[in-house]
C-alpha cells in the first residue's frame, strides 16, 4: 500500500463523480457514453467522456483498483504531469481503436476507464517488465511482461469472438497508447530494453496483421 499522488486522486475522484452521476441519471449516461452512431454524427466528445462513465460499482471499483496499483510505477518514472498525459492518450487511443473496428456498427456503445487504465498498466510493464504480478487461479506470481502479452492476446481473441460484454477493443487501444507514449517519453528503452520493446509490440503487430487479413 502507498500514499496516492495528487494526480491519481484527481483521476480516481473524477471517475467516481462522473460515474455516480451516470448511475443516477440515465439521460446523462446515454448522452456521454461511447456511441458509434452519435460520434459519427459529430459528438466527438463522447470519445473522452465515456472513459469516466461506468456500468456499475463493480466495474468502477475494478478499474480504479487496478489504476491504484500501477499509477505509482508510471509516476515514479515520469512524474504526475506525464502520467496524466499517458492516461488521456491511452483513453483516446482506446476510443479511436474502437471507432476503427466498429465504425460500421452504429449501435455499438461502451463505457469505462479500462482503455486508459490498460494504457497505464502497459506503460508500467514496459518500464518495469520484471515486476511480479499475481493472477487468480495461478499460484505463482509471473513476470509482468508475460501477463501483459498474454492479456493482449486474450483481447485479440475477445475481439475476434465478441467474448462477453467487454470492450476488448478499447483495452487493446489503450495498451497501444500507453506503449507508444512511454517510448516517446523514454526513447532510450529502444536501446536499453530492445528485446522487451519488441516482445511487447508483438501482440500489437499481430492485431493489425489479422485485421489486414480480414480475420478480425
mmCIF file of C-alpha atoms in Angstrom:
data_model
loop_
_atom_site.group_PDB
_atom_site.id
_atom_site.type_symbol
_atom_site.label_atom_id
_atom_site.label_comp_id
_atom_site.label_asym_id
_atom_site.label_seq_id
_atom_site.Cartn_x
_atom_site.Cartn_y
_atom_site.Cartn_z
ATOM 1 C CA UNK A 1 0.000 0.000 0.000
ATOM 2 C CA UNK A 2 1.251 3.527 -0.623
ATOM 3 C CA UNK A 3 0.192 7.155 -0.399
ATOM 4 C CA UNK A 4 -1.546 8.232 -3.573
ATOM 5 C CA UNK A 5 -0.168 11.130 -5.573
ATOM 6 C CA UNK A 6 -2.456 14.064 -6.292
ATOM 7 C CA UNK A 7 -2.773 13.105 -9.959
ATOM 8 C CA UNK A 8 -4.031 9.629 -9.041
ATOM 9 C CA UNK A 9 -6.508 11.090 -6.546
ATOM 10 C CA UNK A 10 -7.812 13.542 -9.163
ATOM 11 C CA UNK A 11 -8.291 10.831 -11.794
ATOM 12 C CA UNK A 12 -9.994 8.425 -9.397
ATOM 13 C CA UNK A 13 -12.138 11.242 -7.983
ATOM 14 C CA UNK A 14 -13.252 12.333 -11.464
ATOM 15 C CA UNK A 15 -14.181 8.761 -12.373
ATOM 16 C CA UNK A 16 -16.184 8.342 -9.182
ATOM 17 C CA UNK A 17 -18.062 11.627 -9.526
ATOM 18 C CA UNK A 18 -18.940 11.192 -13.214
ATOM 19 C CA UNK A 19 -19.865 7.536 -12.736
ATOM 20 C CA UNK A 20 -22.131 8.294 -9.772
ATOM 21 C CA UNK A 21 -23.858 10.941 -11.865
ATOM 22 C CA UNK A 22 -24.340 8.373 -14.617
ATOM 23 C CA UNK A 23 -25.699 5.765 -12.187
ATOM 24 C CA UNK A 24 -28.448 8.154 -11.144
ATOM 25 C CA UNK A 25 -29.156 9.956 -14.410
ATOM 26 C CA UNK A 26 -29.877 7.772 -17.433
ATOM 27 C CA UNK A 27 -30.052 10.791 -19.769
ATOM 28 C CA UNK A 28 -26.569 11.891 -18.687
ATOM 29 C CA UNK A 29 -25.261 8.345 -19.111
ATOM 30 C CA UNK A 30 -26.734 7.968 -22.604
ATOM 31 C CA UNK A 31 -25.594 11.436 -23.667
ATOM 32 C CA UNK A 32 -21.925 10.913 -22.795
ATOM 33 C CA UNK A 33 -21.301 7.191 -23.369
ATOM 34 C CA UNK A 34 -19.240 5.964 -26.335
ATOM 35 C CA UNK A 35 -21.679 5.501 -29.208
ATOM 36 C CA UNK A 36 -20.583 4.949 -32.803
ATOM 37 C CA UNK A 37 -23.722 6.487 -34.284
ATOM 38 C CA UNK A 38 -23.534 9.619 -32.124
ATOM 39 C CA UNK A 39 -19.789 10.054 -32.660
ATOM 40 C CA UNK A 40 -20.183 9.746 -36.425
ATOM 41 C CA UNK A 41 -22.917 12.394 -36.163
ATOM 42 C CA UNK A 42 -20.438 14.839 -34.651
ATOM 43 C CA UNK A 43 -20.458 14.220 -30.894
ATOM 44 C CA UNK A 44 -16.698 13.597 -30.717
ATOM 45 C CA UNK A 45 -16.546 14.493 -27.013
ATOM 46 C CA UNK A 46 -18.011 11.067 -26.241
ATOM 47 C CA UNK A 47 -14.607 9.581 -27.053
ATOM 48 C CA UNK A 48 -13.333 11.286 -23.900
ATOM 49 C CA UNK A 49 -16.371 11.457 -21.616
ATOM 50 C CA UNK A 50 -17.190 7.760 -21.980
ATOM 51 C CA UNK A 51 -13.915 6.971 -20.235
ATOM 52 C CA UNK A 52 -15.265 8.391 -16.979
ATOM 53 C CA UNK A 53 -18.605 6.538 -17.008
ATOM 54 C CA UNK A 54 -19.066 3.009 -15.688
ATOM 55 C CA UNK A 55 -21.849 0.441 -15.804
ATOM 56 C CA UNK A 56 -21.964 -0.205 -12.058
ATOM 57 C CA UNK A 57 -19.985 -0.026 -8.821
ATOM 58 C CA UNK A 58 -18.125 -3.277 -9.515
ATOM 59 C CA UNK A 59 -16.983 -2.010 -12.921
ATOM 60 C CA UNK A 60 -15.840 1.275 -11.389
ATOM 61 C CA UNK A 61 -14.087 -0.411 -8.463
ATOM 62 C CA UNK A 62 -12.144 -2.859 -10.609
ATOM 63 C CA UNK A 63 -10.812 -0.123 -12.893
ATOM 64 C CA UNK A 64 -9.881 2.218 -10.051
ATOM 65 C CA UNK A 65 -8.339 -0.609 -8.012
ATOM 66 C CA UNK A 66 -6.117 -1.549 -10.953
ATOM 67 C CA UNK A 67 -5.174 2.088 -11.518
ATOM 68 C CA UNK A 68 -4.331 2.476 -7.823
ATOM 69 C CA UNK A 69 -1.714 -0.275 -8.018
ATOM 70 C CA UNK A 70 0.020 0.775 -11.233
ATOM 71 C CA UNK A 71 -0.229 4.569 -11.293
ATOM 72 C CA UNK A 72 2.677 4.965 -8.887
ATOM 73 C CA UNK A 73 5.026 2.998 -11.178
ATOM 74 C CA UNK A 74 4.442 5.452 -14.018
ATOM 75 C CA UNK A 75 4.529 8.485 -11.713
ATOM 76 C CA UNK A 76 7.789 7.353 -10.111
ATOM 77 C CA UNK A 77 9.413 7.198 -13.543
ATOM 78 C CA UNK A 78 7.834 10.180 -15.271
ATOM 79 C CA UNK A 79 6.142 12.421 -12.717
ATOM 80 C CA UNK A 80 2.491 13.355 -12.373
ATOM 81 C CA UNK A 81 2.150 15.532 -15.488
ATOM 82 C CA UNK A 82 3.386 12.823 -17.862
ATOM 83 C CA UNK A 83 1.296 10.235 -16.019
ATOM 84 C CA UNK A 84 -1.802 12.307 -16.831
ATOM 85 C CA UNK A 85 -0.702 12.690 -20.450
ATOM 86 C CA UNK A 86 -0.255 8.921 -20.789
ATOM 87 C CA UNK A 87 -3.639 8.353 -19.118
ATOM 88 C CA UNK A 88 -5.504 10.593 -21.561
ATOM 89 C CA UNK A 89 -3.552 9.404 -24.600
ATOM 90 C CA UNK A 90 -4.482 5.833 -23.650
ATOM 91 C CA UNK A 91 -8.123 6.769 -23.127
ATOM 92 C CA UNK A 92 -8.350 8.396 -26.550
ATOM 93 C CA UNK A 93 -6.348 5.609 -28.199
ATOM 94 C CA UNK A 94 -8.848 3.098 -26.838
ATOM 95 C CA UNK A 95 -11.740 5.117 -28.254
ATOM 96 C CA UNK A 96 -10.006 5.547 -31.612
ATOM 97 C CA UNK A 97 -9.339 1.824 -31.972
ATOM 98 C CA UNK A 98 -12.945 1.046 -31.016
ATOM 99 C CA UNK A 99 -14.118 3.560 -33.607
ATOM 100 C CA UNK A 100 -11.845 1.980 -36.226
ATOM 101 C CA UNK A 101 -13.003 -1.588 -35.616
ATOM 102 C CA UNK A 102 -16.696 -0.831 -35.052
ATOM 103 C CA UNK A 103 -17.214 2.081 -37.464
ATOM 104 C CA UNK A 104 -19.850 0.120 -39.392
ATOM 105 C CA UNK A 105 -21.833 -0.726 -36.244
ATOM 106 C CA UNK A 106 -23.921 2.399 -35.455
ATOM 107 C CA UNK A 107 -25.453 0.820 -32.348
ATOM 108 C CA UNK A 108 -22.137 -0.171 -30.775
ATOM 109 C CA UNK A 109 -21.656 1.552 -27.419
ATOM 110 C CA UNK A 110 -19.273 1.297 -24.476
ATOM 111 C CA UNK A 111 -18.237 2.994 -21.241
ATOM 112 C CA UNK A 112 -15.406 2.696 -18.753
ATOM 113 C CA UNK A 113 -11.869 3.758 -17.944
ATOM 114 C CA UNK A 114 -10.493 0.372 -18.990
ATOM 115 C CA UNK A 115 -8.654 1.721 -22.024
ATOM 116 C CA UNK A 116 -6.900 4.429 -20.006
ATOM 117 C CA UNK A 117 -6.140 2.039 -17.148
ATOM 118 C CA UNK A 118 -4.797 -0.613 -19.518
ATOM 119 C CA UNK A 119 -2.539 2.056 -21.018
ATOM 120 C CA UNK A 120 -1.124 2.852 -17.583
ATOM 121 C CA UNK A 121 -0.723 -0.865 -16.903
ATOM 122 C CA UNK A 122 1.123 -1.460 -20.184
ATOM 123 C CA UNK A 123 3.323 1.597 -19.583
ATOM 124 C CA UNK A 124 4.206 0.257 -16.131
ATOM 125 C CA UNK A 125 5.055 -3.138 -17.617
ATOM 126 C CA UNK A 126 7.300 -1.557 -20.246
ATOM 127 C CA UNK A 127 9.076 0.453 -17.551
ATOM 128 C CA UNK A 128 9.396 -2.432 -15.085
ATOM 129 C CA UNK A 129 8.908 -5.668 -17.061
ATOM 130 C CA UNK A 130 10.370 -7.829 -14.305
ATOM 131 C CA UNK A 131 7.660 -6.878 -11.803
ATOM 132 C CA UNK A 132 5.983 -9.974 -10.436
ATOM 133 C CA UNK A 133 2.217 -9.964 -10.723
ATOM 134 C CA UNK A 134 -0.259 -12.428 -9.306
ATOM 135 C CA UNK A 135 -3.416 -13.541 -11.051
ATOM 136 C CA UNK A 136 -6.361 -15.627 -9.939
ATOM 137 C CA UNK A 137 -6.039 -19.389 -10.405
ATOM 138 C CA UNK A 138 -2.237 -19.133 -10.921
ATOM 139 C CA UNK A 139 -0.485 -19.720 -7.567
ATOM 140 C CA UNK A 140 2.921 -18.351 -8.633
ATOM 141 C CA UNK A 141 3.420 -14.647 -9.485
ATOM 142 C CA UNK A 142 4.514 -14.212 -13.101
ATOM 143 C CA UNK A 143 6.748 -11.582 -14.738
ATOM 144 C CA UNK A 144 4.695 -8.545 -15.707
ATOM 145 C CA UNK A 145 5.617 -8.773 -19.386
ATOM 146 C CA UNK A 146 4.248 -12.323 -19.605
ATOM 147 C CA UNK A 147 0.888 -11.224 -18.243
ATOM 148 C CA UNK A 148 0.905 -8.097 -20.419
ATOM 149 C CA UNK A 149 1.474 -10.049 -23.618
ATOM 150 C CA UNK A 150 -0.988 -12.722 -22.528
ATOM 151 C CA UNK A 151 -3.644 -10.115 -21.779
ATOM 152 C CA UNK A 152 -3.354 -8.535 -25.234
ATOM 153 C CA UNK A 153 -3.522 -11.951 -26.901
ATOM 154 C CA UNK A 154 -6.668 -12.628 -24.861
ATOM 155 C CA UNK A 155 -8.029 -9.251 -26.003
ATOM 156 C CA UNK A 156 -7.451 -10.227 -29.640
ATOM 157 C CA UNK A 157 -9.366 -13.445 -29.000
ATOM 158 C CA UNK A 158 -12.119 -11.453 -27.296
ATOM 159 C CA UNK A 159 -12.354 -9.044 -30.244
ATOM 160 C CA UNK A 160 -12.478 -11.898 -32.733
ATOM 161 C CA UNK A 161 -15.087 -13.948 -30.859
ATOM 162 C CA UNK A 162 -17.023 -10.984 -29.359
ATOM 163 C CA UNK A 163 -16.415 -12.602 -25.984
ATOM 164 C CA UNK A 164 -18.618 -11.249 -23.204
ATOM 165 C CA UNK A 165 -19.947 -7.728 -22.725
ATOM 166 C CA UNK A 166 -16.408 -6.328 -22.565
ATOM 167 C CA UNK A 167 -14.758 -3.546 -24.570
ATOM 168 C CA UNK A 168 -11.756 -5.619 -25.664
ATOM 169 C CA UNK A 169 -11.018 -3.153 -28.473
ATOM 170 C CA UNK A 170 -10.734 -0.191 -26.092
ATOM 171 C CA UNK A 171 -8.485 -2.217 -23.784
ATOM 172 C CA UNK A 172 -6.166 -3.018 -26.674
ATOM 173 C CA UNK A 173 -6.183 0.547 -27.965
ATOM 174 C CA UNK A 174 -5.355 1.827 -24.505
ATOM 175 C CA UNK A 175 -2.379 -0.531 -24.307
ATOM 176 C CA UNK A 176 -1.125 0.776 -27.656
ATOM 177 C CA UNK A 177 -1.456 4.345 -26.391
ATOM 178 C CA UNK A 178 0.422 3.582 -23.185
ATOM 179 C CA UNK A 179 3.134 1.687 -25.056
ATOM 180 C CA UNK A 180 3.780 4.418 -27.629
ATOM 181 C CA UNK A 181 3.581 7.293 -25.142
ATOM 182 C CA UNK A 182 6.116 5.561 -22.895
ATOM 183 C CA UNK A 183 8.537 5.175 -25.786
ATOM 184 C CA UNK A 184 8.066 8.840 -26.727
ATOM 185 C CA UNK A 185 8.866 9.915 -23.168
ATOM 186 C CA UNK A 186 11.733 7.428 -22.799
ATOM 187 C CA UNK A 187 13.132 6.516 -26.238
ATOM 188 C CA UNK A 188 16.243 5.148 -24.538
ATOM 189 C CA UNK A 189 14.228 1.992 -23.860
ATOM 190 C CA UNK A 190 14.687 1.139 -27.537
ATOM 191 C CA UNK A 191 18.370 0.648 -26.774
ATOM 192 C CA UNK A 192 18.426 -0.427 -23.140
ATOM 193 C CA UNK A 193 15.472 -2.852 -23.319
ATOM 194 C CA UNK A 194 15.269 -3.652 -27.022
ATOM 195 C CA UNK A 195 14.082 -7.226 -26.545
ATOM 196 C CA UNK A 196 11.295 -6.189 -24.179
ATOM 197 C CA UNK A 197 10.166 -3.401 -26.512
ATOM 198 C CA UNK A 198 9.944 -5.947 -29.340
ATOM 199 C CA UNK A 199 8.164 -8.593 -27.246
ATOM 200 C CA UNK A 200 5.527 -6.150 -26.028
ATOM 201 C CA UNK A 201 4.993 -4.942 -29.603
ATOM 202 C CA UNK A 202 4.296 -8.431 -30.972
ATOM 203 C CA UNK A 203 0.588 -8.593 -29.984
ATOM 204 C CA UNK A 204 0.085 -5.101 -31.466
ATOM 205 C CA UNK A 205 1.645 -6.155 -34.772
ATOM 206 C CA UNK A 206 -0.401 -9.375 -34.727
ATOM 207 C CA UNK A 207 -3.648 -7.446 -34.296
ATOM 208 C CA UNK A 208 -3.091 -5.322 -37.379
ATOM 209 C CA UNK A 209 -1.850 -8.269 -39.421
ATOM 210 C CA UNK A 210 -5.044 -10.149 -38.577
ATOM 211 C CA UNK A 211 -7.127 -7.069 -39.370
ATOM 212 C CA UNK A 212 -5.380 -6.690 -42.728
ATOM 213 C CA UNK A 213 -6.096 -10.342 -43.471
ATOM 214 C CA UNK A 214 -9.759 -9.871 -42.572
ATOM 215 C CA UNK A 215 -9.539 -12.270 -39.650
ATOM 216 C CA UNK A 216 -10.984 -9.749 -37.156
#
